[in-house]
Short mmCIF file of C-alpha atoms and ligand atoms in Angstrom, two decimals:
data_model
loop_
_atom_site.label_atom_id
_atom_site.label_comp_id
_atom_site.label_asym_id
_atom_site.label_seq_id
_atom_site.Cartn_x
_atom_site.Cartn_y
_atom_site.Cartn_z
CA MET A 1057 -17.85 -9.29 -11.44
CA GLY A 1058 -18.18 -5.57 -11.44
CA VAL A 1059 -15.89 -3.03 -11.14
CA LYS A 1060 -16.15 -1.48 -8.17
CA ASP A 1061 -17.17 -4.08 -6.31
CA ARG A 1062 -13.67 -4.20 -4.85
CA THR A 1063 -13.59 -2.17 -1.96
CA PRO A 1064 -10.93 0.60 -2.41
CA LEU A 1065 -8.01 0.50 0.08
CA ILE A 1066 -6.21 3.81 1.17
CA ALA A 1067 -3.27 3.32 1.71
CA GLY A 1068 -0.93 5.51 4.28
CA ASN A 1069 2.77 4.50 3.74
CA TRP A 1070 4.53 7.28 6.89
CA LYS A 1071 8.20 5.70 5.66
CA MET A 1072 10.97 7.05 8.57
CA ASN A 1073 8.18 9.54 10.12
CA LEU A 1074 6.59 10.38 13.34
CA ASP A 1075 8.03 8.76 16.04
CA HIS A 1076 5.01 6.29 18.84
CA LEU A 1077 3.95 9.18 20.58
CA GLN A 1078 3.43 11.08 17.10
CA ALA A 1079 1.56 8.00 15.77
CA VAL A 1080 -0.88 7.70 18.87
CA ALA A 1081 -1.70 11.87 18.91
CA PHE A 1082 -1.97 11.53 14.23
CA VAL A 1083 -3.71 8.38 14.30
CA GLN A 1084 -6.49 9.97 16.68
CA LYS A 1085 -6.60 13.38 15.19
CA LEU A 1086 -7.36 11.74 11.70
CA HIS A 1087 -10.36 9.34 13.49
CA TRP A 1088 -12.14 12.53 14.99
CA ALA A 1089 -11.22 14.47 12.00
CA LEU A 1090 -13.48 11.80 9.56
CA LYS A 1091 -16.03 11.42 12.45
CA ASP A 1092 -16.57 15.38 12.77
CA ALA A 1093 -16.75 15.41 8.32
CA LYS A 1094 -19.52 11.32 9.43
CA HIS A 1095 -17.82 9.95 6.78
CA ASP A 1096 -18.72 6.16 6.42
CA PHE A 1097 -15.99 4.00 7.17
CA GLU A 1098 -17.69 1.07 5.54
CA SER A 1099 -16.83 2.61 2.14
CA VAL A 1100 -13.10 2.36 2.02
CA ASP A 1101 -10.51 0.07 3.98
CA VAL A 1102 -7.03 2.52 5.53
CA THR A 1103 -4.84 0.57 6.57
CA VAL A 1104 -1.43 2.95 7.64
CA PHE A 1105 1.79 1.62 7.58
CA PRO A 1106 3.92 3.52 11.13
CA PRO A 1107 7.30 2.87 11.68
CA PHE A 1108 8.35 -0.63 13.49
CA THR A 1109 8.64 1.14 17.19
CA ASP A 1110 5.10 2.95 16.20
CA LEU A 1111 3.71 -0.61 15.66
CA ARG A 1112 2.47 -1.62 19.13
CA SER A 1113 1.32 1.56 20.29
CA VAL A 1114 -0.41 2.17 17.28
CA GLN A 1115 -2.27 -1.17 17.98
CA THR A 1116 -3.14 -0.35 21.48
CA LEU A 1117 -4.69 2.98 20.29
CA LEU A 1118 -6.54 0.61 17.62
CA ASP A 1119 -8.34 -1.48 19.51
CA ALA A 1120 -8.56 0.58 22.83
CA ASP A 1121 -10.60 3.27 20.88
CA LYS A 1122 -12.36 1.18 18.05
CA ILE A 1123 -11.03 2.82 15.13
CA PRO A 1124 -11.94 1.51 11.84
CA PHE A 1125 -7.97 1.21 9.67
CA GLY A 1126 -6.18 -1.67 9.14
CA LEU A 1127 -1.93 -2.08 11.12
CA GLY A 1128 0.30 -2.74 8.56
CA ALA A 1129 3.77 -2.55 8.74
CA GLN A 1130 6.58 -1.62 6.54
CA ASP A 1131 8.41 -4.58 5.97
CA LEU A 1132 9.39 -7.71 6.72
CA SER A 1133 13.03 -10.57 7.19
CA VAL A 1134 12.52 -13.32 4.38
CA HIS A 1135 13.35 -15.55 7.82
CA ASP A 1136 11.38 -17.06 10.79
CA SER A 1137 13.20 -16.15 13.69
CA GLY A 1138 17.11 -16.55 14.34
CA ALA A 1139 20.58 -14.12 14.01
CA TYR A 1140 19.81 -11.40 12.16
CA THR A 1141 20.56 -8.49 13.71
CA GLY A 1142 17.59 -5.75 13.54
CA GLU A 1143 15.44 -8.05 11.49
CA ILE A 1144 11.68 -8.05 11.67
CA SER A 1145 9.73 -11.62 12.03
CA GLY A 1146 6.87 -12.04 10.49
CA ALA A 1147 5.47 -13.85 13.29
CA PHE A 1148 5.95 -11.58 15.74
CA LEU A 1149 4.61 -8.47 13.67
CA LYS A 1150 1.74 -11.11 13.09
CA ARG A 1151 1.69 -10.66 16.97
CA LEU A 1152 0.71 -7.34 16.93
CA ASP A 1153 -2.93 -7.79 14.56
CA VAL A 1154 -0.80 -6.28 11.62
CA ALA A 1155 -2.63 -6.72 8.77
CA SER A 1156 -0.32 -5.86 6.16
CA VAL A 1157 3.18 -4.94 4.89
CA ILE A 1158 4.81 -3.13 2.57
CA ILE A 1159 7.30 -5.11 0.19
CA GLY A 1160 9.73 -4.42 -2.71
CA HIS A 1161 9.31 -0.39 -2.14
CA SER A 1162 11.41 1.16 -4.52
CA GLU A 1163 13.05 2.94 -1.83
CA ARG A 1164 14.15 -0.76 -0.33
CA ARG A 1165 14.88 -1.59 -4.02
CA GLU A 1166 17.19 1.28 -4.11
CA TYR A 1167 18.54 1.87 -0.75
CA HIS A 1168 19.35 -1.52 0.62
CA ALA A 1169 20.00 -2.86 -2.66
CA GLU A 1170 16.58 -5.65 -3.05
CA GLY A 1171 15.74 -7.35 -5.57
CA ASP A 1172 13.62 -9.74 -7.23
CA ASP A 1173 14.57 -12.79 -5.62
CA VAL A 1174 14.56 -10.59 -1.98
CA VAL A 1175 10.93 -9.75 -3.02
CA SER A 1176 9.81 -12.72 -3.55
CA ALA A 1177 10.82 -14.23 -0.56
CA LYS A 1178 9.69 -11.55 1.48
CA VAL A 1179 6.06 -12.61 -0.13
CA GLN A 1180 6.55 -16.34 0.65
CA ALA A 1181 7.43 -15.02 4.31
CA ALA A 1182 4.20 -12.36 4.50
CA LEU A 1183 2.00 -15.26 3.05
CA ARG A 1184 4.06 -18.08 5.74
CA HIS A 1185 2.77 -15.93 8.95
CA GLY A 1186 -0.85 -14.69 7.54
CA LEU A 1187 -0.52 -11.38 6.01
CA VAL A 1188 -1.17 -9.75 3.18
CA PRO A 1189 1.93 -8.74 1.45
CA VAL A 1190 1.55 -4.88 -0.52
CA ILE A 1191 3.23 -5.64 -3.12
CA CYS A 1192 4.82 -2.53 -5.37
CA VAL A 1193 6.00 -2.32 -8.17
CA GLY A 1194 6.85 0.76 -10.76
CA GLU A 1195 8.93 2.10 -13.37
CA THR A 1196 12.41 4.11 -13.18
CA SER A 1197 11.62 7.39 -15.08
CA GLU A 1198 15.15 5.46 -17.84
CA ASP A 1199 12.84 2.68 -17.41
CA LEU A 1200 10.04 4.37 -18.70
CA GLU A 1201 12.34 5.83 -21.76
CA LYS A 1202 14.22 2.29 -23.22
CA TYR A 1203 10.83 -0.31 -22.02
CA GLY A 1204 7.90 2.33 -21.87
CA ALA A 1205 5.14 2.15 -18.77
CA SER A 1206 4.57 -1.08 -18.49
CA ALA A 1207 7.83 -4.37 -19.43
CA VAL A 1208 9.62 -3.18 -15.71
CA PRO A 1209 6.63 -3.54 -13.44
CA VAL A 1210 4.75 -6.50 -15.17
CA GLY A 1211 8.07 -8.31 -14.92
CA GLN A 1212 8.72 -7.10 -11.36
CA LEU A 1213 5.14 -8.62 -10.89
CA GLU A 1214 5.63 -12.04 -12.35
CA LYS A 1215 8.71 -12.69 -10.40
CA ALA A 1216 6.65 -11.61 -6.98
CA LEU A 1217 3.64 -13.70 -7.84
CA GLU A 1218 5.91 -17.45 -8.89
CA GLY A 1219 4.63 -19.56 -5.65
CA VAL A 1220 2.11 -17.19 -4.68
CA ALA A 1221 -0.80 -19.50 -3.85
CA ALA A 1222 -4.21 -19.12 -6.71
CA ASP A 1223 -5.96 -17.85 -2.97
CA ALA A 1224 -3.55 -15.97 -1.74
CA GLU A 1225 -4.57 -12.48 -0.38
CA ILE A 1226 -2.50 -9.68 -1.94
CA VAL A 1227 -2.38 -6.25 -2.13
CA VAL A 1228 -0.67 -4.72 -5.45
CA ALA A 1229 1.03 -1.27 -5.72
CA TYR A 1230 1.66 0.71 -9.41
CA GLU A 1231 4.60 3.23 -7.77
CA PRO A 1232 6.52 5.22 -10.85
CA VAL A 1233 9.47 5.85 -9.17
CA TRP A 1234 9.61 8.71 -11.09
CA ALA A 1235 5.94 10.08 -9.41
CA ILE A 1236 7.31 9.16 -6.22
CA GLY A 1237 8.59 12.17 -3.40
CA SER A 1238 8.59 13.83 -6.74
CA GLY A 1239 5.26 16.29 -6.45
CA GLN A 1240 4.56 15.11 -10.63
CA ALA A 1241 2.04 12.34 -10.52
CA ALA A 1242 1.26 9.71 -13.30
CA THR A 1243 -2.03 10.90 -15.13
CA PRO A 1244 -5.00 8.70 -14.61
CA GLN A 1245 -4.73 7.46 -18.08
CA GLN A 1246 -1.71 5.62 -17.42
CA ALA A 1247 -2.21 4.69 -13.79
CA GLN A 1248 -4.52 2.43 -15.43
CA GLU A 1249 -2.78 1.27 -18.17
CA VAL A 1250 -0.53 -0.13 -16.31
CA CYS A 1251 -3.23 -0.89 -13.54
CA GLN A 1252 -4.99 -3.22 -15.87
CA LYS A 1253 -1.33 -4.40 -17.44
CA LEU A 1254 -0.47 -6.19 -13.90
CA ARG A 1255 -4.25 -6.98 -13.24
CA ASP A 1256 -3.44 -9.02 -16.79
CA VAL A 1257 -0.71 -10.68 -14.69
CA ILE A 1258 -2.28 -11.83 -11.55
CA ALA A 1259 -5.20 -13.54 -14.03
CA GLN A 1260 -2.11 -15.19 -15.66
CA ARG A 1261 -0.09 -15.71 -12.69
CA LEU A 1262 -3.51 -16.65 -10.19
CA GLY A 1263 -6.59 -16.73 -11.96
CA GLU A 1264 -9.15 -14.76 -13.36
CA ASP A 1265 -11.08 -14.67 -9.54
CA ALA A 1266 -7.80 -13.80 -7.66
CA ALA A 1267 -7.74 -10.66 -10.44
CA ALA A 1268 -11.26 -9.76 -9.86
CA LYS A 1269 -11.20 -9.63 -6.29
CA THR A 1270 -7.39 -8.52 -5.70
CA ARG A 1271 -7.12 -4.80 -5.46
CA VAL A 1272 -4.19 -2.77 -7.90
CA LEU A 1273 -3.17 0.25 -6.20
CA TYR A 1274 -1.62 3.56 -7.84
CA GLY A 1275 1.01 5.13 -5.26
CA GLY A 1276 2.90 8.02 -6.45
CA SER A 1277 2.48 12.07 -5.56
CA VAL A 1278 -0.51 10.93 -4.77
CA LYS A 1279 -3.06 13.91 -3.05
CA ALA A 1280 -6.19 15.17 -2.20
CA SER A 1281 -6.62 16.82 -5.50
CA ASN A 1282 -5.48 14.19 -7.79
CA ILE A 1283 -7.15 11.03 -5.47
CA ALA A 1284 -10.42 11.46 -7.59
CA GLY A 1285 -8.80 11.09 -11.47
CA PHE A 1286 -7.48 7.88 -9.83
CA LEU A 1287 -10.66 5.88 -8.60
CA ARG A 1288 -12.62 6.23 -11.16
CA GLU A 1289 -10.57 4.15 -13.73
CA PRO A 1290 -11.62 0.78 -13.54
CA ASP A 1291 -8.22 -1.17 -12.87
CA VAL A 1292 -7.73 1.18 -10.32
CA ASP A 1293 -8.49 0.90 -6.44
CA GLY A 1294 -6.95 2.96 -3.98
CA ALA A 1295 -3.55 4.66 -3.77
CA LEU A 1296 -0.58 4.54 -1.30
CA VAL A 1297 0.13 7.87 -0.31
CA GLY A 1298 3.45 8.49 1.03
CA GLY A 1299 3.92 12.80 1.96
CA ALA A 1300 0.45 13.37 1.87
CA SER A 1301 -0.30 11.49 4.46
CA LEU A 1302 1.48 12.91 6.89
CA LYS A 1303 -1.42 15.45 7.31
CA VAL A 1304 -4.52 14.75 8.93
CA ASP A 1305 -6.30 17.38 7.16
CA GLU A 1306 -5.65 16.24 3.48
CA PHE A 1307 -5.00 12.57 4.55
CA ALA A 1308 -8.47 12.98 5.27
CA SER A 1309 -9.55 14.36 1.97
CA ILE A 1310 -8.17 11.98 0.71
CA ILE A 1311 -9.92 8.79 2.59
CA ARG A 1312 -13.20 10.26 1.80
CA PHE A 1313 -12.24 10.68 -1.87
CA GLN A 1314 -16.29 9.48 -2.92
CA LYS A 1315 -17.02 12.92 -2.00
CA HIS A 1316 -15.47 14.06 -4.86
CA VAL A 1317 -15.27 11.73 -7.64
CA GLY A 1318 -18.02 11.93 -9.05
CA VAL A 1319 -19.13 7.94 -8.14
P1 PGA B 2874 4.52 10.15 -1.96
O1 PGA B 2874 4.84 8.49 -2.09
O2 PGA B 2874 3.29 9.78 -2.45
O3 PGA B 2874 4.99 10.80 -1.06
O4 PGA B 2874 4.76 10.47 -3.38
C1 PGA B 2874 4.60 6.84 -1.86
C2 PGA B 2874 5.23 6.11 -1.87
O5 PGA B 2874 6.15 5.67 -1.96
O6 PGA B 2874 4.81 4.79 -1.38
#
């Protein structure tokens, strides 16, 4: 498989921003902006990851207006149902046409003490319910100093892939913690180096076919002005975008990276 046979994926992680009314307005505006720009919707997959309370409204809009964006959730429970106050089952997400779910985001790892065991259990929960796990891995600046760029994300991915079948659809996102929300993105070369190592992990754990078809994203201070550099790299198949996915024009421009990527 040629390197760029994988359809690029631009994923917008809204975090705890936009209520359901704002979310609906945002998705409509984004769709119009892309249509106005004569965007080729086939050329790149777009997924938005709204807060849980927005999912039903966004799903209804995507469906009614035939907007070709994927719908994702930002988290899920390790459990399927039961006495787990505040938790959301993958089964409920599936019923809302949610297709994918972010797992292991550094904000969950840091503020909710989610370690590799929880991440692994959530990957299993997502797959059990037919959801594509978007597995986030990345090193802190202390990790970077101590172990270099790739050791921590490689270790995190190895754990997350334990028990995953070779034919399972997954997405991997390399998100250096020091680059998230800092305005200081990794360089395309740094992203490529780690994304390539992550693809090697997929090859070792799930086989060459899985490695060839799995999309590995870069995330951390991605903007319209730097997206093209990342997507030029052979092992970077898209981006997980936080802050810049909350601005219609900026996010539309990121989605239209092919217009400024020069490929
Ligand atoms: P950022 O966030 O684009 O605001 O840096 C990325 C992320 O946390 O997924």
